[in-house]
């Protein structure tokens, strides 16, 4: 699979050619040196050259602002080819036993584990997050495949006895060709969270990454192929809204699983409704993190940082509304500001870096815009919220900013109501449990929530009353693949991870068997 051909150096850049192992070459790659010229589409078991070069969009390396590659969107014919290739693989894959599918998936998980360092590096170069985080993302990715491989052999129906010796049984069957549409914040991990349960159930998938992060999903496609899936089982089509909408409208698609913003999620649901396709929507959030005065203070401070600053704050489930009980507000603010100021920002490929670059210049500007709007509305910036230029000259064109803490916030401020998707924490004081639950739930979102307290009754009472798909007690933003993840309210529906996700990628057929004679009323 990963044929190693000679590298071509262009000036000081490392240029990678088609079929050359990007992953293997990552060992020597550093920030500011990589150019990807491989074809980024993948179907029928191989990388596919774009049919036309029209509408190419440059893809940037966030840490340097340099062009990393071109993203060339797929048109209707290409989308159709990818879906047909998926359908033919589906016909073979769906006939295998769960155990047979599991064996192939375990091999894919093993290959990812073996190449984790290099896949993580490529993710960092395309996404801008720190390598320490990207390594965790890749681990969560192979764990997800391993987990669903483990469940594949257990997929089964039910036997039901009926009168007169008749009986019925149910077969748990796949849906067919599923479409995955991903966001740019966890490019490789999202592709596995969607494909692992889909493939375990016997489906095929056509995956469209975000146009800003096109490079690692195709590595996953190559790894699945190397592990032994039939050609066409997992395909990658590149593109933005237009390609995404071609996928959602295609009559051979049975289901769409989407991660991204609420407005796009609504469109995906509308388009899917026309073909009565199932949908899973994993959308944004504005999650509350509630810190009671009886918390373990050290853990609560760590939790607040974890809830806000992973992936430069570009995480859907972030706990960006940090409610702190008034009595501990001064100590909390002091400690959280001290630690936020100490976060090392810079070259995301350095092990010591804890915060890299935001995904794009427009995203950086949007986040900085939220900070100035917050100031106008009366919030006080305790630290950060400024563009940041690292001392390393190669990073001067990167999209960096200093992580920001906002105080003097009110529930009606824009920074408290809207998803910022950047490193901006809003701190809000509260007095009572009843009050904080009401305020925490006063949002159209409902993805996640968190509570720090030593009082176990209170912890479970708060968890019960928060309107969100996840509640973290005394931690935040850990992502065990064994438990369901997904939204309440406008944060979406359907789940990813956990056993229940098998339900979202399979359907039950009832088979009724008569053992006697037909009793006809005619
Ligand atoms: N919940 C989450 O994890 C994420 C939330 N967001 C939020 O969304 C904002 C904008 O980010 P975007 O990447 O532009 O999110 P988006 O929701 O526009 O895009 C997500 C995915 O949907 C695709 N898409 C866009 N329009 C489509 C259409 N009409 N039909 C089918 N697919 C379509 C995109 O190409 C991308 O692959 C962010 O600033 C953030 O607030 C963004 C990414 C992830
Ligand atoms: C991995 N985790 C839990 C921090 C975030 C995953 C959800 C997302 O796509 O933003």
Coordinates of C-alpha atoms and ligand atoms in Angstrom, one line a residue:
X1 CA 0.0 0.0 0.0
X2 CA 2.4 2.6 1.1
X3 CA 4.9 2.4 -1.8
X4 CA 8.0 4.4 -1.0
X5 CA 9.2 6.4 -3.9
X6 CA 11.9 9.1 -3.9
X7 CA 11.0 12.4 -2.4
X8 CA 11.2 15.5 -4.6
X9 CA 12.4 18.5 -2.8
X10 CA 11.1 21.8 -4.2
X11 CA 13.2 24.6 -2.7
X12 CA 13.1 24.0 1.0
X13 CA 9.7 22.2 0.7
X14 CA 9.1 18.6 1.0
X15 CA 6.8 17.7 -1.9
X16 CA 5.0 14.4 -1.8
X17 CA 3.8 12.6 -4.9
X18 CA 0.9 10.4 -5.7
X19 CA 1.2 6.9 -4.1
X20 CA 4.1 7.9 -2.0
X21 CA 3.6 7.2 1.6
X22 CA 2.7 10.5 3.1
X23 CA 2.5 8.8 6.4
X24 CA 5.9 7.3 6.3
X25 CA 7.4 10.5 5.2
X26 CA 6.0 12.4 8.1
X27 CA 8.9 11.2 10.3
X28 CA 11.1 13.9 9.0
X29 CA 8.4 16.6 8.3
X30 CA 8.4 19.8 10.3
X31 CA 6.2 22.8 10.4
X32 CA 6.4 24.9 7.3
X33 CA 7.9 22.2 5.0
X34 CA 5.2 20.0 3.6
X35 CA 3.4 20.3 0.3
X36 CA 0.9 17.6 -0.5
X37 CA 0.3 16.9 -4.2
X38 CA -1.4 13.5 -3.9
X39 CA -4.9 13.1 -5.2
X40 CA -7.1 13.4 -2.2
X41 CA -10.2 11.6 -3.5
X42 CA -10.4 7.9 -2.9
X43 CA -12.8 5.3 -4.2
X44 CA -12.8 1.9 -5.8
X45 CA -9.8 1.1 -3.5
X46 CA -7.5 3.8 -4.8
X47 CA -6.7 7.5 -4.9
X48 CA -8.6 9.2 -7.8
X49 CA -7.5 12.1 -9.9
X50 CA -10.0 15.0 -9.9
X51 CA -11.9 15.1 -13.2
X52 CA -11.4 18.8 -13.5
X53 CA -9.3 21.4 -11.7
X54 CA -12.1 24.0 -11.6
X55 CA -13.0 25.6 -8.2
X56 CA -9.8 24.4 -6.5
X57 CA -9.4 26.0 -3.1
X58 CA -6.1 26.4 -1.4
X59 CA -5.7 24.6 1.9
X60 CA -3.6 26.3 4.5
X61 CA -1.2 25.1 7.2
X62 CA -2.7 27.1 10.1
X63 CA 0.7 27.4 12.0
X64 CA 2.4 29.2 9.1
X65 CA -0.4 30.5 6.8
X66 CA 1.4 28.7 3.9
X67 CA -0.5 26.7 1.3
X68 CA -0.3 23.0 2.1
X69 CA -2.3 21.6 -0.9
X70 CA -5.2 22.3 -3.2
X71 CA -8.7 21.0 -2.4
X72 CA -10.5 20.2 -5.7
X73 CA -14.2 19.6 -5.1
X74 CA -15.9 16.6 -6.6
X75 CA -18.8 17.1 -9.0
X76 CA -21.9 15.1 -9.6
X77 CA -20.3 12.4 -11.7
X78 CA -17.5 11.8 -9.2
X79 CA -19.9 11.7 -6.3
X80 CA -22.0 9.2 -8.3
X81 CA -18.9 7.0 -9.0
X82 CA -17.9 7.0 -5.3
X83 CA -21.4 6.1 -4.2
X84 CA -21.6 3.3 -6.8
X85 CA -18.3 2.0 -5.7
X86 CA -19.5 2.0 -2.1
X87 CA -22.6 0.1 -3.1
X88 CA -20.7 -2.7 -4.8
X89 CA -18.5 -3.1 -1.8
X90 CA -21.6 -3.1 0.5
X91 CA -23.0 -6.1 -1.4
X92 CA -19.9 -8.1 -0.4
X93 CA -19.1 -6.7 3.0
X94 CA -22.7 -7.1 4.3
X95 CA -22.6 -10.8 3.6
X96 CA -19.7 -11.4 5.9
X97 CA -20.3 -12.5 9.5
X98 CA -19.7 -10.0 12.2
X99 CA -16.5 -11.9 13.3
X100 CA -15.1 -11.7 9.7
X101 CA -15.7 -8.0 9.6
X102 CA -14.2 -7.6 13.1
X103 CA -11.0 -9.3 12.0
X104 CA -10.4 -6.7 9.2
X105 CA -11.3 -3.8 11.5
X106 CA -8.9 -5.0 14.2
X107 CA -6.2 -5.0 11.6
X108 CA -7.1 -1.4 10.6
X109 CA -6.9 -0.4 14.3
X110 CA -3.5 -2.1 14.6
X111 CA -2.1 -0.3 11.6
X112 CA -3.3 3.1 12.9
X113 CA -1.7 2.3 16.3
X114 CA 1.5 1.5 14.5
X115 CA 1.5 4.7 12.5
X116 CA 0.0 7.0 15.2
X117 CA 2.9 9.3 15.5
X118 CA 3.0 10.0 11.7
X119 CA -0.7 10.3 11.3
X120 CA -0.8 12.7 14.2
X121 CA 1.9 14.9 12.7
X122 CA 0.0 15.1 9.4
X123 CA -3.1 16.1 11.4
X124 CA -1.2 18.8 13.2
X125 CA 0.2 20.3 10.0
X126 CA -3.3 20.4 8.5
X127 CA -5.3 21.4 11.6
X128 CA -2.9 23.5 13.7
X129 CA -3.6 21.7 17.0
X130 CA -0.7 20.7 19.3
X131 CA 0.9 17.3 18.7
X132 CA 0.2 16.3 22.3
X133 CA -3.5 16.5 21.6
X134 CA -3.3 15.0 18.1
X135 CA -1.7 11.9 19.5
X136 CA -4.7 11.4 21.8
X137 CA -7.0 12.0 18.9
X138 CA -5.4 9.3 16.9
X139 CA -5.5 6.9 19.9
X140 CA -9.2 7.6 20.3
X141 CA -9.6 6.9 16.6
X142 CA -8.1 3.4 16.7
X143 CA -9.9 2.7 20.0
X144 CA -13.2 3.4 18.3
X145 CA -12.4 0.9 15.5
X146 CA -11.3 -1.7 18.0
X147 CA -14.4 -1.1 20.1
X148 CA -16.8 -1.6 17.2
X149 CA -14.8 -4.6 15.9
X150 CA -15.5 -6.1 19.4
X151 CA -19.2 -5.5 19.0
X152 CA -19.5 -6.7 15.4
X153 CA -19.6 -10.4 16.3
X154 CA -22.4 -9.8 18.8
X155 CA -24.8 -8.2 16.4
X156 CA -27.9 -10.4 16.5
X157 CA -31.6 -10.5 16.3
X158 CA -34.3 -12.1 18.4
X159 CA -36.3 -15.3 18.2
X160 CA -39.9 -15.0 19.2
X161 CA -42.3 -18.0 19.6
X162 CA -45.8 -17.5 18.1
X163 CA -49.0 -19.7 18.5
X164 CA -49.3 -23.1 16.9
X165 CA -45.6 -23.6 16.5
X166 CA -45.1 -20.6 14.3
X167 CA -42.3 -18.3 15.2
X168 CA -40.6 -15.1 14.1
X169 CA -37.1 -13.9 14.2
X170 CA -35.4 -10.5 13.6
X171 CA -32.3 -9.9 11.6
X172 CA -30.1 -6.9 12.4
X173 CA -29.3 -5.7 8.9
X174 CA -27.1 -2.8 7.7
X175 CA -28.7 0.3 6.1
X176 CA -26.5 0.3 2.9
X177 CA -24.4 3.2 1.7
X178 CA -23.9 5.8 4.5
X179 CA -22.6 9.3 4.0
X180 CA -20.3 10.9 6.5
X181 CA -19.8 14.7 6.5
X182 CA -17.0 15.9 8.8
X183 CA -15.8 19.1 10.4
X184 CA -12.3 20.4 10.6
X185 CA -11.6 20.2 14.3
X186 CA -11.1 16.5 14.6
X187 CA -10.6 15.4 11.0
X188 CA -9.2 11.9 11.4
X189 CA -11.1 11.1 14.6
X190 CA -14.5 12.2 13.1
X191 CA -13.9 9.9 10.1
X192 CA -13.3 6.9 12.4
X193 CA -16.2 7.8 14.8
X194 CA -18.5 7.7 11.8
X195 CA -17.0 4.8 9.8
X196 CA -16.3 2.3 12.7
X197 CA -19.9 1.7 13.7
X198 CA -21.1 1.9 10.1
X199 CA -18.6 -0.7 8.9
X200 CA -19.1 -2.9 12.0
X201 CA -22.8 -3.2 11.0
X202 CA -22.0 -4.1 7.4
X203 CA -22.5 -0.7 5.7
X204 CA -20.3 1.1 3.3
X205 CA -19.4 4.8 3.6
X206 CA -18.6 7.8 1.4
X207 CA -17.0 10.4 3.6
X208 CA -16.6 14.1 2.9
X209 CA -14.0 15.8 5.0
X210 CA -14.2 19.6 5.7
X211 CA -12.6 21.4 2.7
X212 CA -10.1 22.9 5.2
X213 CA -8.8 19.5 6.4
X214 CA -8.8 17.2 3.4
X215 CA -5.6 15.2 4.0
X216 CA -6.0 12.6 6.7
X217 CA -9.4 11.0 5.9
X218 CA -7.8 9.6 2.8
X219 CA -5.0 8.0 4.9
X220 CA -7.8 6.2 6.8
X221 CA -9.2 5.0 3.5
X222 CA -5.8 3.5 2.6
X223 CA -5.5 1.9 6.0
X224 CA -8.9 0.2 5.7
X225 CA -7.9 -1.1 2.3
X226 CA -4.6 -2.4 3.6
X227 CA -6.4 -4.1 6.4
X228 CA -8.5 -6.0 3.9
X229 CA -11.9 -4.3 3.3
X230 CA -13.3 -4.7 -0.2
X231 CA -12.5 -1.9 -2.7
X232 CA -15.1 0.9 -2.3
X233 CA -16.1 0.1 1.3
X234 CA -14.7 3.4 2.6
X235 CA -14.4 6.3 0.1
X236 CA -13.4 9.9 0.4
X237 CA -14.8 12.7 -1.8
X238 CA -13.4 16.2 -1.4
X239 CA -15.5 19.3 -1.5
X240 CA -17.6 21.8 0.4
X241 CA -21.3 22.7 0.5
X242 CA -22.0 21.7 -3.1
X243 CA -20.4 18.3 -2.9
X244 CA -22.1 17.8 0.5
X245 CA -25.5 18.5 -1.0
X246 CA -24.9 16.1 -3.9
X247 CA -24.2 13.4 -1.3
X248 CA -27.3 14.2 0.7
X249 CA -29.5 14.1 -2.4
X250 CA -28.2 11.0 -3.9
X251 CA -30.9 8.3 -4.2
X252 CA -28.5 5.4 -3.4
X253 CA -27.6 6.9 0.0
X254 CA -29.5 5.4 3.0
X255 CA -28.2 7.6 5.8
X256 CA -26.2 10.8 6.5
X257 CA -24.2 11.3 9.6
X258 CA -23.0 14.9 10.0
X259 CA -20.7 16.9 12.3
X260 CA -20.7 20.6 12.1
X261 CA -22.7 23.8 12.7
X262 CA -26.4 24.1 13.5
X263 CA -27.3 26.0 10.3
X264 CA -25.6 23.4 8.1
X265 CA -27.1 20.6 10.1
X266 CA -30.6 21.9 9.4
X267 CA -29.9 21.9 5.7
X268 CA -28.5 18.4 5.8
X269 CA -31.7 17.3 7.6
X270 CA -33.9 19.1 5.1
X271 CA -32.1 17.5 2.1
X272 CA -32.1 14.1 3.7
X273 CA -35.8 14.4 4.4
X274 CA -36.6 14.6 0.7
X275 CA -35.2 11.1 0.2
X276 CA -36.4 9.9 3.7
X277 CA -32.8 9.2 4.7
X278 CA -31.9 8.7 8.3
X279 CA -29.7 11.3 9.8
X280 CA -27.4 11.7 12.8
X281 CA -26.6 15.3 13.6
X282 CA -23.7 16.2 15.9
X283 CA -23.9 20.0 16.1
X284 CA -22.5 22.8 18.1
X285 CA -22.9 23.7 21.7
X286 CA -22.6 26.4 24.4
X287 CA -22.2 24.0 27.3
X288 CA -22.3 25.0 31.0
X289 CA -19.6 24.0 33.5
X290 CA -20.8 24.5 37.1
X291 CA -18.3 24.8 39.8
X292 CA -19.6 24.6 43.4
X293 CA -17.7 26.0 46.4
X294 CA -17.3 22.5 47.8
X295 CA -15.4 21.2 44.8
X296 CA -11.9 19.9 44.8
X297 CA -10.5 23.3 43.8
X298 CA -7.4 22.1 42.0
X299 CA -9.4 19.6 39.8
X300 CA -12.0 22.3 39.1
X301 CA -9.4 24.7 37.7
X302 CA -7.9 21.9 35.6
X303 CA -11.4 20.9 34.5
X304 CA -12.2 24.5 33.4
X305 CA -9.0 24.6 31.3
X306 CA -9.8 21.3 29.7
X307 CA -13.3 22.4 29.0
X308 CA -12.2 25.5 27.1
X309 CA -8.8 25.3 25.5
X310 CA -8.4 22.0 23.8
X311 CA -7.9 22.4 20.0
X312 CA -7.6 26.2 20.5
X313 CA -11.2 26.1 21.9
X314 CA -12.6 24.7 18.6
X315 CA -14.5 21.9 20.2
X316 CA -18.2 21.4 20.0
X317 CA -18.7 20.1 23.5
X318 CA -16.6 22.8 25.3
X319 CA -17.9 24.1 28.6
X320 CA -17.6 27.7 27.6
X321 CA -20.1 29.1 30.2
X322 CA -18.2 28.6 33.4
X323 CA -20.6 29.2 36.4
X324 CA -18.6 29.6 39.6
X325 CA -20.2 29.8 43.0
X326 CA -19.7 33.4 44.3
X327 CA -17.8 32.5 47.5
X328 CA -14.9 30.9 45.5
X329 CA -15.0 33.3 42.6
X330 CA -11.9 35.4 43.6
X331 CA -9.6 32.4 44.1
X332 CA -10.9 30.6 41.0
X333 CA -10.4 33.6 38.8
X334 CA -6.9 34.2 40.1
X335 CA -5.8 30.6 39.6
X336 CA -7.5 30.1 36.2
X337 CA -6.0 33.3 34.8
X338 CA -2.5 32.4 36.1
X339 CA -2.6 29.0 34.4
X340 CA -4.1 30.4 31.2
X341 CA -1.4 32.9 30.9
X342 CA 1.2 30.1 31.2
X343 CA -0.1 28.0 28.3
X344 CA 2.8 27.6 25.9
X345 CA 1.6 28.8 22.4
X346 CA 3.6 28.1 19.3
X347 CA 4.9 25.5 16.9
X348 CA 2.2 22.8 17.2
X349 CA 4.7 20.1 16.3
X350 CA 6.8 20.8 19.4
X351 CA 6.1 18.5 22.3
X352 CA 6.2 21.4 24.7
X353 CA 3.5 23.4 22.9
X354 CA 0.0 23.2 24.5
X355 CA -1.8 25.6 22.1
X356 CA -1.4 25.8 18.4
X357 CA -3.0 27.9 15.7
X358 CA -6.7 28.3 14.9
X359 CA -8.0 26.7 11.7
X360 CA -8.1 29.7 9.5
X361 CA -7.7 33.5 9.3
X362 CA -11.4 34.1 9.1
X363 CA -12.0 31.9 12.1
X364 CA -9.3 33.8 14.0
X365 CA -10.9 37.1 13.0
X366 CA -14.4 35.8 14.0
X367 CA -13.1 34.8 17.5
X368 CA -11.3 38.1 18.0
X369 CA -14.5 39.8 16.9
X370 CA -16.4 38.0 19.6
X371 CA -13.9 39.3 22.2
X372 CA -14.3 42.9 21.1
X373 CA -18.1 42.5 21.0
X374 CA -17.9 41.1 24.6
X375 CA -15.9 44.2 25.7
X376 CA -18.5 46.5 24.1
X377 CA -21.2 44.7 26.0
X378 CA -19.4 45.2 29.3
X379 CA -17.3 42.1 29.8
X380 CA -13.8 42.4 31.3
X381 CA -10.9 40.7 29.6
X382 CA -8.8 39.2 32.3
X383 CA -6.2 37.8 30.0
X384 CA -5.6 37.0 26.3
X385 CA -8.0 37.6 23.4
X386 CA -5.2 39.1 21.2
X387 CA -3.6 38.0 18.0
X388 CA -0.3 36.3 18.9
X389 CA 2.9 36.2 16.9
X390 CA 5.3 33.5 18.0
X391 CA 9.0 34.4 18.1
X392 CA 9.9 31.6 15.5
X393 CA 9.9 33.5 12.2
X394 CA 8.3 30.7 10.2
X395 CA 5.2 31.0 12.4
X396 CA 4.7 34.7 11.7
X397 CA 1.9 34.1 9.2
X398 CA 0.1 31.6 11.5
X399 CA -3.4 32.0 13.0
X400 CA -2.5 32.3 16.7
X401 CA -4.2 34.1 19.5
X402 CA -3.8 34.2 23.3
X403 CA -6.4 32.2 25.2
X404 CA -8.9 34.5 26.7
X405 CA -10.8 34.7 30.0
X406 CA -13.9 37.0 30.2
X407 CA -15.2 38.2 33.5
X408 CA -18.2 40.5 34.4
X409 CA -20.3 38.4 32.0
X410 CA -24.0 38.3 32.0
X411 CA -26.3 35.6 30.6
X412 CA -27.6 38.0 27.9
X413 CA -24.2 38.8 26.4
X414 CA -23.3 37.6 22.9
X415 CA -20.2 35.8 24.2
X416 CA -22.4 33.8 26.6
X417 CA -25.1 33.0 24.2
X418 CA -23.3 32.1 20.9
X419 CA -20.8 29.3 20.1
X420 CA -17.5 31.2 19.6
X421 CA -15.4 28.1 18.6
X422 CA -12.2 29.6 19.9
X423 CA -10.2 29.9 23.1
X424 CA -12.6 32.1 25.0
X425 CA -13.9 31.2 28.5
X426 CA -16.8 33.3 29.9
X427 CA -17.0 33.2 33.7
X428 CA -20.3 33.8 35.4
X429 CA -21.0 33.9 39.2
X430 CA -23.9 32.1 40.8
X431 CA -25.4 31.7 44.3
X432 CA -27.7 28.7 44.4
X433 CA -28.1 25.3 42.8
X434 CA -31.7 26.0 41.6
X435 CA -30.6 29.3 40.0
X436 CA -27.6 27.8 38.2
X437 CA -29.5 25.0 36.7
X438 CA -32.1 27.3 35.4
X439 CA -29.4 29.6 33.9
X440 CA -27.4 26.6 32.6
X441 CA -30.5 25.3 30.7
X442 CA -31.4 28.7 29.3
X443 CA -29.9 27.9 25.8
X444 CA -31.1 26.4 22.6
X445 CA -28.0 24.1 22.7
X446 CA -27.7 20.9 24.7
X447 CA -24.5 19.0 23.8
X448 CA -22.6 18.7 27.1
X449 CA -22.4 20.0 30.6
X450 CA -20.2 19.6 33.7
X451 CA -20.3 19.9 37.4
X452 CA -17.6 20.0 40.0
X453 CA -18.7 19.2 43.6
X454 CA -17.7 16.9 46.4
X455 CA -21.4 16.4 47.3
X456 CA -22.4 13.2 45.5
X457 CA -26.2 13.8 45.9
X458 CA -25.8 17.2 44.4
X459 CA -23.7 15.9 41.6
X460 CA -26.3 13.4 40.4
X461 CA -29.2 15.8 41.0
X462 CA -27.5 18.4 38.8
X463 CA -26.7 15.8 36.2
X464 CA -30.3 14.8 36.1
X465 CA -31.6 18.3 35.7
X466 CA -29.2 19.6 33.1
X467 CA -30.6 19.4 29.5
X468 CA -27.6 18.0 27.7
X469 CA -26.5 14.8 26.1
X470 CA -23.5 14.4 28.3
X471 CA -22.8 15.5 31.9
X472 CA -19.2 15.2 33.2
X473 CA -19.0 15.0 37.0
X474 CA -15.6 16.2 38.3
X475 CA -13.9 16.1 34.9
X476 CA -14.4 17.5 31.5
X477 CA -13.8 16.6 27.8
X478 CA -12.6 13.1 28.2
X479 CA -13.9 10.9 25.4
X480 CA -14.2 7.2 26.1
X481 CA -15.4 5.4 23.0
X482 CA -17.5 3.0 25.1
X483 CA -20.1 5.7 26.0
X484 CA -22.6 7.5 23.7
X485 CA -21.9 11.1 22.7
X486 CA -24.5 13.4 21.2
X487 CA -26.8 16.3 21.7
X488 CA -30.1 17.4 23.2
X489 CA -32.1 20.3 21.7
X490 CA -30.5 22.1 18.8
X491 CA -27.1 20.3 19.4
X492 CA -28.5 17.4 17.3
X493 CA -29.7 13.9 17.7
X494 CA -28.6 10.4 17.2
X495 CA -25.4 9.3 19.0
X496 CA -21.8 8.5 18.2
X497 CA -19.7 6.0 20.2
X498 CA -21.1 3.4 22.6
X499 CA -23.2 0.4 22.0
X500 CA -26.3 2.4 21.1
X501 CA -24.7 3.7 17.9
X502 CA -25.2 0.3 16.3
X503 CA -28.9 1.1 16.3
X504 CA -28.2 4.2 14.2
X505 CA -26.4 2.2 11.6
X506 CA -28.6 -0.9 11.3
X507 CA -32.3 -1.8 10.9
X508 CA -34.3 -4.8 12.0
X509 CA -36.0 -7.1 9.6
X510 CA -38.8 -9.2 11.0
X511 CA -39.2 -12.7 9.5
X512 CA -42.5 -14.5 10.4
X513 CA -42.6 -18.3 9.9
X514 CA -45.8 -20.3 9.6
X515 CA -45.4 -23.9 10.6
X516 CA -49.1 -24.9 10.0
X517 CA -51.7 -24.1 7.4
X518 CA -52.9 -20.7 6.4
X519 CA -56.1 -19.7 8.1
X520 CA -57.8 -17.7 5.4
X521 CA -60.8 -15.5 6.1
X522 CA -61.8 -15.8 2.5
Ligands
LIG1 N1 -20.1 20.8 16.2 C1 -18.8 20.9 15.8 O1 -18.0 20.0 16.1 C2 -18.5 21.9 14.9 C3 -19.1 23.2 14.9 N2 -18.7 24.1 14.0 C4 -19.2 25.5 14.0 O2 -19.5 25.9 12.7 C5 -18.8 27.1 12.4 C6 -18.5 27.1 10.9 O3 -17.6 26.0 10.6 P1 -17.8 25.2 9.2 O4 -16.7 24.2 9.0 O5 -18.0 26.2 8.1 O6 -19.0 24.3 9.6 P2 -20.1 23.8 8.6 O7 -21.2 23.2 9.4 O8 -20.5 24.8 7.6 O9 -19.4 22.6 7.9 C7 -19.3 21.2 8.3 C8 -19.3 20.3 7.2 O10 -20.5 20.4 6.4 C9 -20.1 20.6 5.0 N3 -21.2 21.4 4.4 C10 -21.3 22.8 4.4 N4 -22.5 23.1 3.8 C11 -23.1 22.0 3.4 C12 -24.3 21.7 2.7 N5 -25.1 22.7 2.3 N6 -24.6 20.4 2.5 C13 -23.8 19.4 3.0 N7 -22.7 19.6 3.6 C14 -22.3 20.9 3.8 C15 -18.8 21.3 5.1 O11 -18.1 21.2 3.9 C16 -18.1 20.5 6.2 O12 -17.6 19.3 5.7 C17 -17.7 27.1 13.3 O13 -17.2 28.3 13.5 C18 -18.3 26.5 14.5 O14 -19.0 27.5 15.3 C19 -17.7 23.8 13.0 C20 -17.1 22.6 13.0 C21 -17.4 21.6 14.0
LIG2 C1 -12.8 14.6 21.6 N1 -13.6 15.6 22.2 C2 -14.5 14.9 23.2 C3 -12.8 16.5 23.0 C4 -14.4 16.3 21.3 C5 -15.1 15.6 20.2 C6 -16.3 16.3 19.6 C7 -15.9 17.2 18.5 O1 -15.9 16.8 17.3 O2 -15.7 18.4 18.7

